[in-house]
Coordinates of C-alpha atoms and ligand atoms in Angstrom, one line a residue:
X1 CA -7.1 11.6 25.1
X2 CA -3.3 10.6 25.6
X3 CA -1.6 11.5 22.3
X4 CA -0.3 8.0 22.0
X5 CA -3.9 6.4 22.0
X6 CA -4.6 8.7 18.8
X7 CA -5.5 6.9 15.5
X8 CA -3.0 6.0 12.5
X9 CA -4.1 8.0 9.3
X10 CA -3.7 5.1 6.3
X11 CA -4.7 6.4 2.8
X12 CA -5.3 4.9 -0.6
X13 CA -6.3 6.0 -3.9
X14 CA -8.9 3.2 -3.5
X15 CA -10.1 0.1 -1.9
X16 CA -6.4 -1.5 -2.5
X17 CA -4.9 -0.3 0.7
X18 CA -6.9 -2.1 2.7
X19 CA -4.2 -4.9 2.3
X20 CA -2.2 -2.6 4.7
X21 CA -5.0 -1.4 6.6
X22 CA -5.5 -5.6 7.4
X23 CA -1.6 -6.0 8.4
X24 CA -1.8 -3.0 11.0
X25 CA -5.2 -4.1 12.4
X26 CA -3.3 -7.9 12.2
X27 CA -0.2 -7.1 13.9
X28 CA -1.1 -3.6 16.1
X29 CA -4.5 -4.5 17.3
X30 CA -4.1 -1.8 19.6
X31 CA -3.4 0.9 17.4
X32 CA -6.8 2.7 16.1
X33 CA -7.1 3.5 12.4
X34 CA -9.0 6.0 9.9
X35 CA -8.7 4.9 6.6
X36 CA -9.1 7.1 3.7
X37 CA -9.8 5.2 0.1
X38 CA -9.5 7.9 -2.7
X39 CA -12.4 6.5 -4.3
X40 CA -13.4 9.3 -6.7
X41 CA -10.4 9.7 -7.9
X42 CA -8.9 6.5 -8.4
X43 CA -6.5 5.1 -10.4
X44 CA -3.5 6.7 -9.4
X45 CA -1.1 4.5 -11.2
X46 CA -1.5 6.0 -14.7
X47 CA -1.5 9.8 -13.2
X48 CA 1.2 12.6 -12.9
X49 CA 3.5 13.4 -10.1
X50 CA 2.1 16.6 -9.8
X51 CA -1.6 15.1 -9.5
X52 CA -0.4 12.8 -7.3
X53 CA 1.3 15.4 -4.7
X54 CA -1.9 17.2 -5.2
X55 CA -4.3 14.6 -3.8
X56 CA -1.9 13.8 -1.1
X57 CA -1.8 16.8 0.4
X58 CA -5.6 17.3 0.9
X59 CA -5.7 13.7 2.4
X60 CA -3.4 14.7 4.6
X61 CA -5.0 17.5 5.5
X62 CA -8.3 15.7 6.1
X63 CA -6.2 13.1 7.9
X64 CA -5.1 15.7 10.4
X65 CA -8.5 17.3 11.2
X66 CA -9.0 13.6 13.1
X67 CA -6.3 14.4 14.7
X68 CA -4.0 11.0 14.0
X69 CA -0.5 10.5 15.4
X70 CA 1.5 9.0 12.3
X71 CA 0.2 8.6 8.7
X72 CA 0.9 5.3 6.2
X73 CA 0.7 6.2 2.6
X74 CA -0.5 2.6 1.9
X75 CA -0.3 3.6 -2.1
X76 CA 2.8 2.5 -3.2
X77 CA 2.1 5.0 -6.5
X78 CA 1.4 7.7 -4.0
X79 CA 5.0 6.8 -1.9
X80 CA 6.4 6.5 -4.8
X81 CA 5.4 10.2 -5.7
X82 CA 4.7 12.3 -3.4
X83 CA 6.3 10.2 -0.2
X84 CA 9.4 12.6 0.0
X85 CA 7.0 16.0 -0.3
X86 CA 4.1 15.2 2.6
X87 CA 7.3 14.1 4.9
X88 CA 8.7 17.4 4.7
X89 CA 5.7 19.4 5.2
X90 CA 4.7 17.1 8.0
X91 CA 5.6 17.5 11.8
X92 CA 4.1 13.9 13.0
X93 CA 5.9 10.8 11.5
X94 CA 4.7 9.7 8.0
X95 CA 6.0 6.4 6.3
X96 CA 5.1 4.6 2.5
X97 CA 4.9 1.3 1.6
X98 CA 8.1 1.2 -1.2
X99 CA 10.8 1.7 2.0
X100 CA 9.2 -1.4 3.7
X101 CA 8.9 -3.9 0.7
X102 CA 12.8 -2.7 -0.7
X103 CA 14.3 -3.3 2.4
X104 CA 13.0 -6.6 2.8
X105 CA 14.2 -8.1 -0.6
X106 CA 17.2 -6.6 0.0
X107 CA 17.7 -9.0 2.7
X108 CA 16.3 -12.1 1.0
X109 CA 17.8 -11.9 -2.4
X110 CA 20.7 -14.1 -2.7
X111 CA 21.7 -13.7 -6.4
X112 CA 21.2 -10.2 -6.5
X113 CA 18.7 -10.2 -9.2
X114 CA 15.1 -8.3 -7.9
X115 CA 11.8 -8.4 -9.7
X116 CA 9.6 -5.9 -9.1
X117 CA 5.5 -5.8 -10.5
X118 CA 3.5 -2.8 -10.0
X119 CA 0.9 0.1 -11.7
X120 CA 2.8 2.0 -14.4
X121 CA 3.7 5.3 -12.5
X122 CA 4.9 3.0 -9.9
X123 CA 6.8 1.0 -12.3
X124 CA 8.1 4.5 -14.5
X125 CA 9.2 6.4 -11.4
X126 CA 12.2 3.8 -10.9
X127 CA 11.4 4.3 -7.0
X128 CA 11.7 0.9 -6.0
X129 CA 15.5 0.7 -8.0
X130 CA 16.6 4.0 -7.3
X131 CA 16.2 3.1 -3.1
X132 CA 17.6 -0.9 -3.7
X133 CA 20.9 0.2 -5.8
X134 CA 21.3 2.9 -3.1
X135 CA 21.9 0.3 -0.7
X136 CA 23.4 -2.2 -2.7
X137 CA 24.3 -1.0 -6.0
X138 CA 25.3 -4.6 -6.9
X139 CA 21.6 -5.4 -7.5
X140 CA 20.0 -5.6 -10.9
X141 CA 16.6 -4.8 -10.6
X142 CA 14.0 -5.8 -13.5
X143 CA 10.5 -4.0 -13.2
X144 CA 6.8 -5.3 -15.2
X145 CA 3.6 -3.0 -15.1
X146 CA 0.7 -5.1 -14.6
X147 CA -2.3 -2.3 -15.3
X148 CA -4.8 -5.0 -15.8
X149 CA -4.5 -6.7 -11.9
X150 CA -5.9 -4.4 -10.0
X151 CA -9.1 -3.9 -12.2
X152 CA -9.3 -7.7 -11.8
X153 CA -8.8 -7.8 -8.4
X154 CA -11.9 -5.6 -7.7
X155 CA -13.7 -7.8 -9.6
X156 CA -13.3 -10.3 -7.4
X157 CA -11.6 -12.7 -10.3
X158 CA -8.5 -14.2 -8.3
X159 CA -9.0 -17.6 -8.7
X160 CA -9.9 -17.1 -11.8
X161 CA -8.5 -18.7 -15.7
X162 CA -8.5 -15.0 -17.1
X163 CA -6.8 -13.8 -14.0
X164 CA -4.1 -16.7 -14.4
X165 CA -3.9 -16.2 -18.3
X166 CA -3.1 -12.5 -18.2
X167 CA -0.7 -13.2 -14.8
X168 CA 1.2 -15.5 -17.4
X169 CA 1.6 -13.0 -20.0
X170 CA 2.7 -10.2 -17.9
X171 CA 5.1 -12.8 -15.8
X172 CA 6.8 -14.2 -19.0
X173 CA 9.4 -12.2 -19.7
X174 CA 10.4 -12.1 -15.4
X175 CA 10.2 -15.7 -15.2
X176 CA 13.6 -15.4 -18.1
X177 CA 15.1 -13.0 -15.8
X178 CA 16.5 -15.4 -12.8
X179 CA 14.9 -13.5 -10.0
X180 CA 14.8 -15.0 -6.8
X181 CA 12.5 -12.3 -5.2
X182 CA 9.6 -10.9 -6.6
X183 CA 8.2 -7.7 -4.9
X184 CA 4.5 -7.3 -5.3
X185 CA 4.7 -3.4 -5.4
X186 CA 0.7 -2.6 -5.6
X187 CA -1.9 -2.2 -2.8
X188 CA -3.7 -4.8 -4.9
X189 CA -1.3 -7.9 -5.5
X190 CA -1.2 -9.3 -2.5
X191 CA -4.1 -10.5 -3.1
X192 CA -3.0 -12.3 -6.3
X193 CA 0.2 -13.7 -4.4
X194 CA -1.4 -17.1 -5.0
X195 CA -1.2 -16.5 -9.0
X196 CA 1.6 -15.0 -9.0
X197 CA 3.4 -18.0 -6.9
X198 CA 2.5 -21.0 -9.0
X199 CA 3.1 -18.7 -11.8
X200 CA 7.0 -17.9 -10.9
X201 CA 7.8 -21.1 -8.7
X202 CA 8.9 -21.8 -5.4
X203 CA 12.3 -20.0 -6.1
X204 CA 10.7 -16.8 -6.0
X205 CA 10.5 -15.1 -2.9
X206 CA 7.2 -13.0 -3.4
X207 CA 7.9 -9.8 -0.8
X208 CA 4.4 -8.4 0.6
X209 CA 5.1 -4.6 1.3
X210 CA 1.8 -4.9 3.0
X211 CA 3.2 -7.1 5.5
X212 CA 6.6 -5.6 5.8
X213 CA 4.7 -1.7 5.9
X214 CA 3.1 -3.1 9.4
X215 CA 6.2 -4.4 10.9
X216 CA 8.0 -1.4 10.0
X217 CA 5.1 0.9 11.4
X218 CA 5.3 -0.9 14.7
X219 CA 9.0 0.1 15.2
X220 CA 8.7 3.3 14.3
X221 CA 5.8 3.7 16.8
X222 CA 7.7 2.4 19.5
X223 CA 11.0 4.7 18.7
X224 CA 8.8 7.4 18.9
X225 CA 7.4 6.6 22.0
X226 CA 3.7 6.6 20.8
X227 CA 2.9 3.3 20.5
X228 CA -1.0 3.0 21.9
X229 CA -1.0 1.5 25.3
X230 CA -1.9 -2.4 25.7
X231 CA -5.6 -1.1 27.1
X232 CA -6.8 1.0 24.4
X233 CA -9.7 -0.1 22.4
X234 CA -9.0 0.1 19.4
X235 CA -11.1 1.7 16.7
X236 CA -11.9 1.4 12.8
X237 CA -13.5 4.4 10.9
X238 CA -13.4 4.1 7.4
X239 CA -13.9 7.2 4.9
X240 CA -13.9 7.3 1.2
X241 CA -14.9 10.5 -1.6
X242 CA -16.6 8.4 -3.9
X243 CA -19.3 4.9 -3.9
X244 CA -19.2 3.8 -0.3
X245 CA -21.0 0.7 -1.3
X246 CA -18.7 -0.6 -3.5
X247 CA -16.0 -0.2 -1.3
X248 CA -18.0 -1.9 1.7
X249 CA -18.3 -4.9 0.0
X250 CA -14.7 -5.3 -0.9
X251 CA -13.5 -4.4 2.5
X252 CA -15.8 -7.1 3.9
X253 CA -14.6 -9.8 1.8
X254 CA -11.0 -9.1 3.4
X255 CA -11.1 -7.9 6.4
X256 CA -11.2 -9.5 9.7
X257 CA -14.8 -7.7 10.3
X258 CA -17.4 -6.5 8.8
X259 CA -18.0 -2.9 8.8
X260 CA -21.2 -0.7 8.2
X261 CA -19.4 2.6 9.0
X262 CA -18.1 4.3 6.1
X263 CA -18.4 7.5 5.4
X264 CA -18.2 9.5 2.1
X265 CA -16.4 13.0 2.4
X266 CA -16.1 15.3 -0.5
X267 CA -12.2 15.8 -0.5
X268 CA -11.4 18.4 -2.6
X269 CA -12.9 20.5 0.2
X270 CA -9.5 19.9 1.6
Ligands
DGL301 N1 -3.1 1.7 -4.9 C1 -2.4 1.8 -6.1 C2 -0.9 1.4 -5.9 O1 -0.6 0.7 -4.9 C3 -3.0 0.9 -7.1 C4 -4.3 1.3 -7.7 C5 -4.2 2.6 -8.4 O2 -3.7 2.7 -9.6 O3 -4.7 3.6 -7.9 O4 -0.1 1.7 -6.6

């Protein structure tokens, strides 16, 4: 097979990175992808560093043995973590989703003042500030935990009064802040971008690191000179450790197609 037609290893601690797995699909449609959701072990946003670097490595390792090309750490715990460890150890590209989403308010914010909501070990490892006052040390940036979303996102509650109750608690003390871009720095909010919107007004720039993660994958591709050629047909395959049926019925309520083929793999094999 010609290298550049090989698939895109994307991994997850769970179902959550399908939000990037949808923007790759959406905006590379000729890339192929194997998706690997951590099911068994997830959550990773109250674990350790160490934990974390632990599980990334055997995903990659599992990654490799389907031979893919580049690798997306679509966790933004898991970039946040262990991002700087896998790259070194890796000789194909690799790239996170915290990079992406920073760069992007970077360029929107206009006061200088950047929210950012996430899981806790995203929120605790200072990541997201540590690589915006890098580049522009002029920025304040204000981070909020928001443990209870992703929970509710898997249950499917995002129109939902409880989901817009606890959004308004967690949102309260931000909305004081004078933010004028909100990153939404976990797999899961995206899909809460509605919420979060009506919650913090139309001044707020909500950032999608899923979105932004895509783009950023394409050029990188193309640098690289392994961007899949406009003929290739494109393929899914879809592996997880733990309850493949739970995670087929959330990936079939958002993505573009429904899929039958997931496979469970026991990863600590790896
Ligand atoms: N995927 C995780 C993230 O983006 C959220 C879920 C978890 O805690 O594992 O940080």
């Amino acid at each position: 097979m010609d290298y550049s037609n090989a698939p895109i290893g994307v991994f997850d601690s769970g179902v959550g990175g399908l939000t990037v797995a949808r923007e790759i699909i959406r905006q590379l449609p000729n890339e192929s992808v194997v998706y690997f959701g951590d099911t068994a072990r997830v959550p990773y946003g109250s674990k350790s560093k160490e934990t974390i670097i632990r599980y990334s490595r055997q995903i990659v390792r599992f990654l490799r043995t389907k031979q893919v090309k580049a690798i997306v750490i679509a966790c933004n715990t898991a970039s946040a973590f262990a991002l700087d460890t896998v790259e070194k150890e890796l000789d194909i590209p690799v790239i996170g989703v915290v990079k992406p989403g920073a760069k992007t308010a970077i360029e929107t914010t206009k006061n200088k003042r950047i929210g950012i909501i996430g899981t806790e070990g995203t929120i605790k490892s200072e990541l997201y500030t540590k690589y915006i006052c890098g580049i522009d040390p002029e920025i304040e940036v204000i981070g909020k935990a928001c443990p209870l979303f992703c929970p509710l996102v898997e249950e499917g509650m995002l129109n939902d009064p409880v989901t817009d109750e606890i959004a308004s608690r967690y949102l309260k003390d931000l909305k004081e802040e004078d933010i004028d871009s909100l990153i939404l720095g976990c797999t899961h909010y995206p899909l809460l971008r509605n919420t979060v919107g009506k919650i913090m007004g139309e001044k707020v720039n909500l950032v999608n690191p899923a979105y932004e993660t895509a783009i950023s994958l394409g050029k990188l591709l193309e640098e690289k000179h392994i961007r899949a050629s406009e003929n290739n047909q494109s393929e899914y395959s879809f592996y997880v450790s733990d309850a493949e049926e739970k995670f087929k019925k959330f990936a079939n309520s958002i993505m573009p197609f429904q899929t039958d083929l997931i496979e469970q793999i026991n990863i600590e094999e790896y």
